mmCIF file of C-alpha atoms in Angstrom:
data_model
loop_
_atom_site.group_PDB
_atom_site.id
_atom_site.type_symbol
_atom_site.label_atom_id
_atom_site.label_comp_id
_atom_site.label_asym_id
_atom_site.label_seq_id
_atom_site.Cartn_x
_atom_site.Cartn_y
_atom_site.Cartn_z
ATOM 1 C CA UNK A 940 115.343 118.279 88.253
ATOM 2 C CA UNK A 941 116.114 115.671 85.583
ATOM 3 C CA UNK A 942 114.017 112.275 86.365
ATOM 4 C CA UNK A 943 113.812 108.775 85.262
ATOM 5 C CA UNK A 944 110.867 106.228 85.786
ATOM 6 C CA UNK A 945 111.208 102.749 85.169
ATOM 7 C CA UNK A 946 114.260 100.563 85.036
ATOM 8 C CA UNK A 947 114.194 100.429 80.867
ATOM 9 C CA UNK A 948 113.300 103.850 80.573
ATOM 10 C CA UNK A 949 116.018 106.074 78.192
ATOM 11 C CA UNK A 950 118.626 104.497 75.410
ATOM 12 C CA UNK A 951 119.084 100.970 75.611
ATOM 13 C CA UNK A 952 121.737 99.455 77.857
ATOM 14 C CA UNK A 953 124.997 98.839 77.120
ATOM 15 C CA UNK A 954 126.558 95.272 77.513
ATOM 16 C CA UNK A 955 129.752 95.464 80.216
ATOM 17 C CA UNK A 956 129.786 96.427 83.647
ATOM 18 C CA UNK A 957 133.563 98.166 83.839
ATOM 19 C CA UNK A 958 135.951 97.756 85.609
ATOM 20 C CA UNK A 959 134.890 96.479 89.932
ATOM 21 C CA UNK A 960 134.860 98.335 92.887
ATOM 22 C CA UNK A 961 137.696 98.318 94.976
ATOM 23 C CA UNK A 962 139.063 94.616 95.170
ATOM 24 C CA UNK A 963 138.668 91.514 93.397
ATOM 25 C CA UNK A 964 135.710 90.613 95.400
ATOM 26 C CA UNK A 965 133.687 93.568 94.951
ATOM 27 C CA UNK A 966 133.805 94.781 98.869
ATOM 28 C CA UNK A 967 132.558 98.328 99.164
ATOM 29 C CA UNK A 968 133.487 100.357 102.188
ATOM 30 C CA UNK A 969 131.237 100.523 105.001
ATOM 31 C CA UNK A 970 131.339 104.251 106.839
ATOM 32 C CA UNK A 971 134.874 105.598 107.725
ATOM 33 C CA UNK A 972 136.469 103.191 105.607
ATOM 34 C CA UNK A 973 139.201 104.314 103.139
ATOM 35 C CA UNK A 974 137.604 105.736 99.291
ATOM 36 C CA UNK A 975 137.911 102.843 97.148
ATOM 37 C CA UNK A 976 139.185 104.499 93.829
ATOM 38 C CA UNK A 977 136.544 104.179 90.558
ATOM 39 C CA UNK A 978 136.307 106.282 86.601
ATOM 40 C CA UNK A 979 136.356 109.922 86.725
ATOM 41 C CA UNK A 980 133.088 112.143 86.048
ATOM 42 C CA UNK A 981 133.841 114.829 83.033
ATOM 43 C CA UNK A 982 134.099 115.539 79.610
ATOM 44 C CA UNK A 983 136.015 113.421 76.709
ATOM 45 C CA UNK A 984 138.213 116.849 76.086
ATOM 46 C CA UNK A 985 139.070 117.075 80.222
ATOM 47 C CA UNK A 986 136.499 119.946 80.597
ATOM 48 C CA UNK A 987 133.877 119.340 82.722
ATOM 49 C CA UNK A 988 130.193 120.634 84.088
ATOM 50 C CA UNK A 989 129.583 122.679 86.207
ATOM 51 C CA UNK A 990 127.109 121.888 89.648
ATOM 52 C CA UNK A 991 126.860 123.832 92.381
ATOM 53 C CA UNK A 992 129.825 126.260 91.188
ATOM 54 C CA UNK A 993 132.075 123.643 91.991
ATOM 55 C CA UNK A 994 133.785 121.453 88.540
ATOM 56 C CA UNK A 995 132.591 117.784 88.869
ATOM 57 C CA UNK A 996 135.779 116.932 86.781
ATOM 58 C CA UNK A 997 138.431 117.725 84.617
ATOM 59 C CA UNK A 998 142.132 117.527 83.986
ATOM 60 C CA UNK A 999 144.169 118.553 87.152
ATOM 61 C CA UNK A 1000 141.270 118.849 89.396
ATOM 62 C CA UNK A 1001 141.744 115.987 91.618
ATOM 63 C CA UNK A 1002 139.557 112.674 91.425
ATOM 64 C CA UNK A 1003 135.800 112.799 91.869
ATOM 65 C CA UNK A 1004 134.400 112.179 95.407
ATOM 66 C CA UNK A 1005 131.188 110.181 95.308
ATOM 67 C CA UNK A 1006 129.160 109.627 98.529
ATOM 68 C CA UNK A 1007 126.664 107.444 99.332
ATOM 69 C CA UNK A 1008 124.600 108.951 102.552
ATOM 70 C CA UNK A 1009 121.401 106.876 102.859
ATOM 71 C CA UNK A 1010 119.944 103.119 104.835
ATOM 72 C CA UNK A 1011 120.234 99.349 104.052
ATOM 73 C CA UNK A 1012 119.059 100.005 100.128
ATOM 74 C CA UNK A 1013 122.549 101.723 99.121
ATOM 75 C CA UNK A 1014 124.156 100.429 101.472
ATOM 76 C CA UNK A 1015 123.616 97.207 98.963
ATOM 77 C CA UNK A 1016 121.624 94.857 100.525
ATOM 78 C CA UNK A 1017 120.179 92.596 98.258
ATOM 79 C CA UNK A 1018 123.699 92.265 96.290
ATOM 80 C CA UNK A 1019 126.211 90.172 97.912
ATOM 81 C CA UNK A 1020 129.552 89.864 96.542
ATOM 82 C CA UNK A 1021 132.098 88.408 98.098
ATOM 83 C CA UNK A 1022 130.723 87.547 101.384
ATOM 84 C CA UNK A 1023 129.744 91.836 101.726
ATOM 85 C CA UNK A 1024 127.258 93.972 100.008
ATOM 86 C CA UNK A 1025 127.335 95.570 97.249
ATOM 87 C CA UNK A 1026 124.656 97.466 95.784
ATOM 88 C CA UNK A 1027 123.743 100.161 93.132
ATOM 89 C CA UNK A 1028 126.140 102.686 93.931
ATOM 90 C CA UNK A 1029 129.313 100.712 93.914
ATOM 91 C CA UNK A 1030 128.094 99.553 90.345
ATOM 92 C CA UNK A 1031 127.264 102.675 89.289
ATOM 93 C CA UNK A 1032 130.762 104.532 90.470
ATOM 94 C CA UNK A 1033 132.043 101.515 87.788
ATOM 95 C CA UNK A 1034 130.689 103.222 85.236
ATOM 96 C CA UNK A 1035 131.293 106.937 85.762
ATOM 97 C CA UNK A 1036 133.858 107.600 83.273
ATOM 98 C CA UNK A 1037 135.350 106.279 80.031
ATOM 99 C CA UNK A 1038 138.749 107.176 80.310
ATOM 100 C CA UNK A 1039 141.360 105.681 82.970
ATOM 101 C CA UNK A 1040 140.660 108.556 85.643
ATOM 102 C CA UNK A 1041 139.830 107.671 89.323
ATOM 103 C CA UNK A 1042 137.048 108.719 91.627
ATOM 104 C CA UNK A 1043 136.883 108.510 95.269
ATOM 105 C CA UNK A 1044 133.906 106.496 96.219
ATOM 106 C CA UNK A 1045 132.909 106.258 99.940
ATOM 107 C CA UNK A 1046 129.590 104.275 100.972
ATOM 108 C CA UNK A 1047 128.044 105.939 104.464
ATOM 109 C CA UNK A 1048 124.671 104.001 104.096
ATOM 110 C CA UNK A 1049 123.864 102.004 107.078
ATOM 111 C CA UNK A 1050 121.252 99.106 107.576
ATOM 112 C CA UNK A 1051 117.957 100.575 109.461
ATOM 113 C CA UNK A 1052 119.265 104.252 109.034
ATOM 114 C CA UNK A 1053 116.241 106.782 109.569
ATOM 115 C CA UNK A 1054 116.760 110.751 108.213
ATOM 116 C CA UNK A 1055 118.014 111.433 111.923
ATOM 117 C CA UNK A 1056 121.002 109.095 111.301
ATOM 118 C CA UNK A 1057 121.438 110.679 108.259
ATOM 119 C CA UNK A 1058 121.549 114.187 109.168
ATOM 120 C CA UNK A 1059 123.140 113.939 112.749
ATOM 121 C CA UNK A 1060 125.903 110.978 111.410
ATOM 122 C CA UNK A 1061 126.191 110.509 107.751
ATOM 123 C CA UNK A 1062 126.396 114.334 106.868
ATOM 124 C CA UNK A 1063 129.150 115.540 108.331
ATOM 125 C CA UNK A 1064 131.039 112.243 107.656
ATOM 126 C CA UNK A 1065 129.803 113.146 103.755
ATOM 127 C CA UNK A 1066 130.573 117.557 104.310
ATOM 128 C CA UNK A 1067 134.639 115.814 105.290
ATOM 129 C CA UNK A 1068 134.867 114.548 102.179
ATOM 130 C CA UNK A 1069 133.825 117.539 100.289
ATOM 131 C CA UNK A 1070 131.774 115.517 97.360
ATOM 132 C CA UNK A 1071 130.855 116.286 94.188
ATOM 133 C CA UNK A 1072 128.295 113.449 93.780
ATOM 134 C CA UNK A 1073 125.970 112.522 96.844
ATOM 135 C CA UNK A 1074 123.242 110.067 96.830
ATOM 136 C CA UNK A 1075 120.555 110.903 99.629
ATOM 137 C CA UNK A 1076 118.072 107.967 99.480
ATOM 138 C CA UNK A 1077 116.465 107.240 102.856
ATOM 139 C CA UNK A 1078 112.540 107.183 104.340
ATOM 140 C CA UNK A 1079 111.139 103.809 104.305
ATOM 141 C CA UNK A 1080 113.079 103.207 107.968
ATOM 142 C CA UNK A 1081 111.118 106.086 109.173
ATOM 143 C CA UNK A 1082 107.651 105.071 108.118
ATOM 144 C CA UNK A 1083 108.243 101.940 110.237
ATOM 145 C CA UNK A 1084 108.970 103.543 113.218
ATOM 146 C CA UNK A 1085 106.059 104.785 115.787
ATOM 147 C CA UNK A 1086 107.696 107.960 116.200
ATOM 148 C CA UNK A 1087 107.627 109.172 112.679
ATOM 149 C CA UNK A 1088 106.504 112.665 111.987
ATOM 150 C CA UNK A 1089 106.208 114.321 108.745
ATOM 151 C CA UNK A 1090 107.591 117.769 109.533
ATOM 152 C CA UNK A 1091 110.872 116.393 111.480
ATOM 153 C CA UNK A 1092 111.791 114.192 108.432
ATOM 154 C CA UNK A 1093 111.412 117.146 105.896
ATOM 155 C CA UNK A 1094 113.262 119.627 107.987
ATOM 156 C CA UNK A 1095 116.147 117.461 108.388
ATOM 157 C CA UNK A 1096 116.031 115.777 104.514
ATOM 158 C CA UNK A 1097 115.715 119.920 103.454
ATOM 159 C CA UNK A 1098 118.937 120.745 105.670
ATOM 160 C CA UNK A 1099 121.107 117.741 104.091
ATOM 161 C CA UNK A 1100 120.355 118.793 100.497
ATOM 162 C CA UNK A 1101 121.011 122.564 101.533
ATOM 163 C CA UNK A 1102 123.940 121.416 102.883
ATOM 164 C CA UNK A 1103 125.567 119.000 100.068
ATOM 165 C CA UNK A 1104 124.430 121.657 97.586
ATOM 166 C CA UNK A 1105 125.676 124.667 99.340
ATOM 167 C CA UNK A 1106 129.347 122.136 99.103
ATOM 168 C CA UNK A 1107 129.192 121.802 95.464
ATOM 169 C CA UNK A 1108 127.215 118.334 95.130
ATOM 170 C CA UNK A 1109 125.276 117.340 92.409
ATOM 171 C CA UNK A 1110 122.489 115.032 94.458
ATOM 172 C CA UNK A 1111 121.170 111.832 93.667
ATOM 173 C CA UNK A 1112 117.275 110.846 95.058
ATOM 174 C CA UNK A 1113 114.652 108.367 95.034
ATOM 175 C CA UNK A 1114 111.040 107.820 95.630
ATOM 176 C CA UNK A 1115 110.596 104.843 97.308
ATOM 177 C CA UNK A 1116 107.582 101.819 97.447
ATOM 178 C CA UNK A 1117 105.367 101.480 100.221
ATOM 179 C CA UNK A 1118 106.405 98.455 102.056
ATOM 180 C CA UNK A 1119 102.858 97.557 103.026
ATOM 181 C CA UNK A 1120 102.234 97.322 99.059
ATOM 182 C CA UNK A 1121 105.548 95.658 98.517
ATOM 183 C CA UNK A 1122 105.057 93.009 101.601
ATOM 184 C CA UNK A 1123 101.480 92.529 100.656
ATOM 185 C CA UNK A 1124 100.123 92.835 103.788
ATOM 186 C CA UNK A 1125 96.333 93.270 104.784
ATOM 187 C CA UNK A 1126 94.799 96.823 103.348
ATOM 188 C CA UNK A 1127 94.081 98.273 106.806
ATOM 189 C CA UNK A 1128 97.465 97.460 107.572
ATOM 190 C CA UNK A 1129 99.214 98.143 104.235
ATOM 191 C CA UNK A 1130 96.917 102.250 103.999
ATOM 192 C CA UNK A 1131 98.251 103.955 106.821
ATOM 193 C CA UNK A 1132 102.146 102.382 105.486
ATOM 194 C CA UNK A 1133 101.180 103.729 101.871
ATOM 195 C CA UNK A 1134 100.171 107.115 103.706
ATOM 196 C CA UNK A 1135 103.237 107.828 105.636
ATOM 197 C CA UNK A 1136 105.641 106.587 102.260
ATOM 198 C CA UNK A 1137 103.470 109.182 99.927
ATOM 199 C CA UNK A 1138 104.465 111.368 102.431
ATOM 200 C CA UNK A 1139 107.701 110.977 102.636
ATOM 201 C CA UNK A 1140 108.062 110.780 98.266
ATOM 202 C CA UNK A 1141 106.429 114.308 98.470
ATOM 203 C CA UNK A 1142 108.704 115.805 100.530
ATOM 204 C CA UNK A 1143 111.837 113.581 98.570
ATOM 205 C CA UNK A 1144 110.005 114.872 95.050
ATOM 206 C CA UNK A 1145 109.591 118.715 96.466
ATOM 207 C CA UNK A 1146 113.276 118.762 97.855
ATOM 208 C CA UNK A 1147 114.607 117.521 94.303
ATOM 209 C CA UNK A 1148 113.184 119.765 92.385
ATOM 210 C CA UNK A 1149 114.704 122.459 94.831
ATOM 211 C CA UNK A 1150 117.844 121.540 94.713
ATOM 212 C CA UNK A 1151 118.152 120.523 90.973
ATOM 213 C CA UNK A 1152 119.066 116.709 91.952
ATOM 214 C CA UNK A 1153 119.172 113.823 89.595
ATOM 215 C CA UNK A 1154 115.495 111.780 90.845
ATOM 216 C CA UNK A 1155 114.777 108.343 90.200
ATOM 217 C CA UNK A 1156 111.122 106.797 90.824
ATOM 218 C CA UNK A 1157 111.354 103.342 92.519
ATOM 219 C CA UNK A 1158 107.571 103.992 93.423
ATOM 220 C CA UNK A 1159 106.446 103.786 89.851
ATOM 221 C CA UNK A 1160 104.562 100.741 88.830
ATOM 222 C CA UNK A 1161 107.476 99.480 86.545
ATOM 223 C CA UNK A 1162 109.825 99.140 89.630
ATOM 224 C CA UNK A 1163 107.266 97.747 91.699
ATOM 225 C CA UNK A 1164 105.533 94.915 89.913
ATOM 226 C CA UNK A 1165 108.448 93.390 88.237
ATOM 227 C CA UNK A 1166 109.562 90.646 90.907
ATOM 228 C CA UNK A 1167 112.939 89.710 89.652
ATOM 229 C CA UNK A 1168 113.844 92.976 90.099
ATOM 230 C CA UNK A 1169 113.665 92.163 94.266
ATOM 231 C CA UNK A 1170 115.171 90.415 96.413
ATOM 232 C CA UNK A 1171 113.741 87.285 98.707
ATOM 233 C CA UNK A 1172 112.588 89.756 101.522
ATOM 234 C CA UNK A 1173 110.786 91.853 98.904
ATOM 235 C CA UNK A 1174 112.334 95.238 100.705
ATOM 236 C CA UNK A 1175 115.621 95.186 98.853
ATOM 237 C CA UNK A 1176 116.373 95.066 95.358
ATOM 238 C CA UNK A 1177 118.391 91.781 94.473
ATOM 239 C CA UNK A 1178 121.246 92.146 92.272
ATOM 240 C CA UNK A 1179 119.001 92.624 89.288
ATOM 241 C CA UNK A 1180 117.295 95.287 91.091
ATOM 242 C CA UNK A 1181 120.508 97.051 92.056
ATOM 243 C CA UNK A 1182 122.025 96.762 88.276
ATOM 244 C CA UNK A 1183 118.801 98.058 87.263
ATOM 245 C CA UNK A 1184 119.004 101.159 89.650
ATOM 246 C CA UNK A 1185 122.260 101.870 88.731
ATOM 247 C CA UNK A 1186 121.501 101.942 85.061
ATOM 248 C CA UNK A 1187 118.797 103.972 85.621
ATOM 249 C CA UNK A 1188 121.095 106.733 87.612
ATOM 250 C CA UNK A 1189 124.158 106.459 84.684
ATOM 251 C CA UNK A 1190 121.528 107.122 82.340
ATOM 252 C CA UNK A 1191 120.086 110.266 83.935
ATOM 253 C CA UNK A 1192 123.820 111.415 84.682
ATOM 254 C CA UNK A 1193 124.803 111.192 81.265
ATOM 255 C CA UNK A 1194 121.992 113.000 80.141
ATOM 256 C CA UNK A 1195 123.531 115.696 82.035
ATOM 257 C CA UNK A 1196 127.027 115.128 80.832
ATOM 258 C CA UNK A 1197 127.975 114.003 84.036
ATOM 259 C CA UNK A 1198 128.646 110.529 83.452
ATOM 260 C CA UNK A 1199 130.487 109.124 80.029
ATOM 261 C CA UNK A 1200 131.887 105.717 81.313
ATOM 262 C CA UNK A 1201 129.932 102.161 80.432
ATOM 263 C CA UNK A 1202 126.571 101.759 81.981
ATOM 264 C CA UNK A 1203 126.339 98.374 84.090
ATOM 265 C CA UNK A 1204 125.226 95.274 82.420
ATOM 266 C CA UNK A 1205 121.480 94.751 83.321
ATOM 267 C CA UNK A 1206 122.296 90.881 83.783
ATOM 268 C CA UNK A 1207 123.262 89.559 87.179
ATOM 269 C CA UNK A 1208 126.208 87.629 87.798
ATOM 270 C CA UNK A 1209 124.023 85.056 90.825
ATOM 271 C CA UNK A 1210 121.383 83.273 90.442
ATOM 272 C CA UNK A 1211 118.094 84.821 91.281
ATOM 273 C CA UNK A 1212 116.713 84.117 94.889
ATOM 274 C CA UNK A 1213 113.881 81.387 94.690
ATOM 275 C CA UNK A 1214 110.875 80.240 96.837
ATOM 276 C CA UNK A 1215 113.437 78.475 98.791
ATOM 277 C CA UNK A 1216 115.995 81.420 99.636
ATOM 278 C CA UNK A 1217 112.431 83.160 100.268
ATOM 279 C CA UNK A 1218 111.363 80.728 102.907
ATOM 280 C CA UNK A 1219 114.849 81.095 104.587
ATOM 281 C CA UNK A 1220 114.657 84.538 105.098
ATOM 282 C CA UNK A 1221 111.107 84.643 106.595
ATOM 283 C CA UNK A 1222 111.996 82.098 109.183
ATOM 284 C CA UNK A 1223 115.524 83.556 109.927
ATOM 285 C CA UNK A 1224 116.159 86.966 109.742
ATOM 286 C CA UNK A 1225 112.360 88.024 108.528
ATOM 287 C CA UNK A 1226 110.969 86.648 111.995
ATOM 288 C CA UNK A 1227 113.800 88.301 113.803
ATOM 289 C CA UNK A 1228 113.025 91.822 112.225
ATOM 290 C CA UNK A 1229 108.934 91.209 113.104
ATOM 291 C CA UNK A 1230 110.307 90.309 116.278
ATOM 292 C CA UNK A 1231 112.175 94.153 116.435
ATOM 293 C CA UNK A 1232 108.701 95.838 115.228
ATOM 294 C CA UNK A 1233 106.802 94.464 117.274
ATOM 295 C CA UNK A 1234 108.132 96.974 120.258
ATOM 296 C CA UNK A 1235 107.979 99.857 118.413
ATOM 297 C CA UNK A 1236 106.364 99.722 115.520
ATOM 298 C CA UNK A 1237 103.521 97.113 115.732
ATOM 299 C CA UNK A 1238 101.705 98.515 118.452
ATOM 300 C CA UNK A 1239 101.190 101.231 116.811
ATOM 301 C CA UNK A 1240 100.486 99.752 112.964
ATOM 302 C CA UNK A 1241 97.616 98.303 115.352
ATOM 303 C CA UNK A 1242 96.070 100.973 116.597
ATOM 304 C CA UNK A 1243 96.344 102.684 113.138
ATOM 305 C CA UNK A 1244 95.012 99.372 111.250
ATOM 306 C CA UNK A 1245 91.789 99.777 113.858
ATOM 307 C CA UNK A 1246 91.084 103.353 113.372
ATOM 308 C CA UNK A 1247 91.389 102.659 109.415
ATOM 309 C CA UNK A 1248 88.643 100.340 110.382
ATOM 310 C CA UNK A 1249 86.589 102.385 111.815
ATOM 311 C CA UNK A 1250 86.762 105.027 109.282
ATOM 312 C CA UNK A 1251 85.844 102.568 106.706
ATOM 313 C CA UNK A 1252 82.814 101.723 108.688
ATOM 314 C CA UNK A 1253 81.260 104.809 108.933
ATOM 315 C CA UNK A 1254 82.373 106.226 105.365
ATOM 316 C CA UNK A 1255 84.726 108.767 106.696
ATOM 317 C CA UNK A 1256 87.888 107.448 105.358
ATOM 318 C CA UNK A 1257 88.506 110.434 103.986
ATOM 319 C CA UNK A 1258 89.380 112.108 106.768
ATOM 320 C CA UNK A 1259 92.240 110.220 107.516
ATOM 321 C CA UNK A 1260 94.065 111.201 103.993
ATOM 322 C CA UNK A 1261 92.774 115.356 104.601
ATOM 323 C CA UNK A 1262 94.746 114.614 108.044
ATOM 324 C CA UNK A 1263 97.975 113.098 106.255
ATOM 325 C CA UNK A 1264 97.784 115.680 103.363
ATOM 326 C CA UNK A 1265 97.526 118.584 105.947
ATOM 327 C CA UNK A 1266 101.144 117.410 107.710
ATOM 328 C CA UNK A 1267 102.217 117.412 104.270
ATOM 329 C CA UNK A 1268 101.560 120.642 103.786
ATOM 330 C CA UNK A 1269 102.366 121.726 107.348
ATOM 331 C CA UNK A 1270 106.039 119.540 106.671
ATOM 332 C CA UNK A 1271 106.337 121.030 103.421
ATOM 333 C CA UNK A 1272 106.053 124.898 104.322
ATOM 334 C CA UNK A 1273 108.542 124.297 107.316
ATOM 335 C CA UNK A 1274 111.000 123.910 105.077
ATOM 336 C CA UNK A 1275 110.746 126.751 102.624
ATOM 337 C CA UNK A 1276 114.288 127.471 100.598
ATOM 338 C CA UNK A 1277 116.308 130.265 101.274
ATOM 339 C CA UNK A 1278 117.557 132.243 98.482
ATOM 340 C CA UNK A 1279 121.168 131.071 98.906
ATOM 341 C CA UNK A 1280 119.672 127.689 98.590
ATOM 342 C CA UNK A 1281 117.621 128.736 95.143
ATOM 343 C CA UNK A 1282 121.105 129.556 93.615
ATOM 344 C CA UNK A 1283 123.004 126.882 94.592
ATOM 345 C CA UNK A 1284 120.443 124.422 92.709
ATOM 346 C CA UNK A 1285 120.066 126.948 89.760
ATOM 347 C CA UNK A 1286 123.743 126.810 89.153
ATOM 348 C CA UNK A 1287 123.743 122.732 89.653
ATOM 349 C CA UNK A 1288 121.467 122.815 87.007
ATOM 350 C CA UNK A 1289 123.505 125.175 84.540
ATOM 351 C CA UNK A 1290 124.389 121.984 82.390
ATOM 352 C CA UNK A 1291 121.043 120.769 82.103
ATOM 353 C CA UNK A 1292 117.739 121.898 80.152
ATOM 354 C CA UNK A 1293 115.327 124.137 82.008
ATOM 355 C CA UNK A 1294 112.542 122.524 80.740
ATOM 356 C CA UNK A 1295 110.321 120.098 83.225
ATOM 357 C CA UNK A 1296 111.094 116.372 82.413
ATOM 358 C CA UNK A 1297 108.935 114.496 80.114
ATOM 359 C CA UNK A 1298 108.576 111.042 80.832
ATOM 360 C CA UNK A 1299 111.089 109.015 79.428
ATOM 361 C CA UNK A 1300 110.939 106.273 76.731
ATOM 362 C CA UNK A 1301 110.267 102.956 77.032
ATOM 363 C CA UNK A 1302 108.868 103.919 81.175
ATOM 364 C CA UNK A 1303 104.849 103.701 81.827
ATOM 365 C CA UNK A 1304 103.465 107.110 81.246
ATOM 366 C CA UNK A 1305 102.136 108.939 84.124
ATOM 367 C CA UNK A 1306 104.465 107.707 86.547
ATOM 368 C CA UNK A 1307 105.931 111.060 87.713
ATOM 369 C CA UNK A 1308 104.266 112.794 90.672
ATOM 370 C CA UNK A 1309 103.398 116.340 90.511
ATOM 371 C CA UNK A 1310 106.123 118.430 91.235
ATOM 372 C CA UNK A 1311 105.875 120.423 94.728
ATOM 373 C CA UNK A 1312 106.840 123.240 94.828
ATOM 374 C CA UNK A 1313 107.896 125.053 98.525
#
């Protein structure tokens, strides 16, 4: 698994951003639309890596098919251009390759998407399209939902790696903040949030190391306490934030020789969103989503806030981490790897060192999580 944490962590930045996304205006396609065409993945001689026994690029070989499976943080909100989103992975298809070669590029990621949409919607749409990149970044939607549940959310996460490796994919993942910490909301409110989203990076951190994918860490402390990286809703990157992640990823692909083009410029093209734009959003569409939580996942948050409560009364807080760590473990061994699975992500990684990552330069050290094994 190659990693990255921090958004200035690796070589420094190029200036330029390449060529845009489909049209003038920067659209990307929402799900089912047509591939908008974008640089070529491979080698300056035509030759390219190899990932999953399938070539990412090369002379004769057909364009490279990027997909974007994930919720409302590839799908680009945060990043409007044009009067539609955006986002990181539309930037970062940009940037792919250096020579005038074309990619397809097909954004699946939908607003509010949990890792059941993902699995039962956006993966076959993403298996039609046979790709040889795939972003899988999802989780946070499921931590705000009353019905989440450790185990399901590994199972399925475990089955759409299996099954965009087993097709040749490289993968692209995430760890993701907590949105209590990033909403800064009350600690009995904001513990059991942080719980469920350790959870879920666990389980995201275990799965790419399985499958040999390309991991980012939004979670780490460089991400999370730089402001102008987010947008007014703090949830979703703004467009620094997105140019940021997108370096980040172009960075770890290249590293891997699976990306040559220019990275993304690191400066956004709007203005950032002030206390103003901030305001707007909590009284428009920030009271409408607390208005949506409150019949599914406030009730809930309550009851969870009360018994953290509790705990911390009598000193027994504890016990409510051994519980979440113990559905950790439960989620992680229900997904244990088959060995079809183990070569598949052996031969992704063919191109890359063997070697565990070290933390790269310029990110804070100590920032990457354990890796988990099955």
């Amino acid at each position: 698994m190659t990693t990255l944490a921090g958004p200035d962590a690796g070589a420094a930045q190029d200036p330029g951003g390449g060529p845009r996304v489909g049209g003038a205006d920067g659209t990307v396609p929402r799900a089912g639309a047509a591939d908008r065409t974008v640089p070529r993945v491979g080698g300056a001689d035509g030759t390219a890596p190899r990932a999953g026994g399938v070539q990412v690029s090369g002379a004769g070989r057909g364009p490279v098919r990027f997909v974007v499976l994930g919720d409302s943080l590839s799908e680009g909100v945060g990043d409007r251009v044009g009067g539609r989103w955006r986002g990181w992975a539309a930037l970062l298809a940009e940037g792919l390759r250096a020579d005038t070669g074309t990619a397809a590029f097909t954004n699946l990621a939908e607003s509010g998407a949990q890792s059941r949409e993902v699995a039962e919607r956006q993966l076959p749409a993403a298996l039609a399209l046979e790709p040889q990149l795939a972003s899988v970044v999802v989780g946070v939607n499921d931590t705000l939902r009353r019905t989440f549940d450790i185990e399901r959310l590994a199972r399925r996460l475990d089955r759409v790696c299996a099954d965009l490796t087993a097709a040749g994919a490289v993968l692209l993942t995430a760890c993701l903040p907590d949105p209590g910490r990033m909403l800064g909301l009350p600690a009995p409110l904001a513990r059991p949030l942080a719980r469920r989203q350790r959870s879920v990076n666990a389980v995201v951190h275990a799965l790419s190391a399985r499958y040999g994918a390309v991991h980012l860490h939004l979670d780490a402390p460089a991400w999370t306490t730089d402001r102008s990286l987010w947008s007014a809703d703090r949830l979703h990157p703004g467009e620094r934030g997105h140019r940021a992640i997108a370096a980040a990823f172009h960075r770890l692909l290249r590293d891997r020789g699976l990306a040559d083009g220019t990275p993304p410029s690191p400066e956004p093209e709007q203005p950032p969103p002030g206390r103003a734009d901030a305001a707007l959003w909590f009284a428009t569409a920030g009271t409408a989503w607390v208005l949506r939580r409150c019949h599914d996942l406030l009730p809930q948050l309550l009851l969870l806030a009360a018994a953290e409560l509790g705990h911390a009364a009598t000193g027994t807080r504890a016990r409510l981490d051994a519980r979440a760590a113990l559905a950790l473990s439960a989620a992680l061994s229900a997904a244990p790897p088959g060995e079809d699975r183990h070569e598949a992500a052996s031969e992704a990684l063919s191109a890359a060192p063997s070697e565990a990552p070290a933390t790269a330069s310029g990110a804070p050290g100590g920032t990457h999580p354990a890796t988990m094994g099955p």
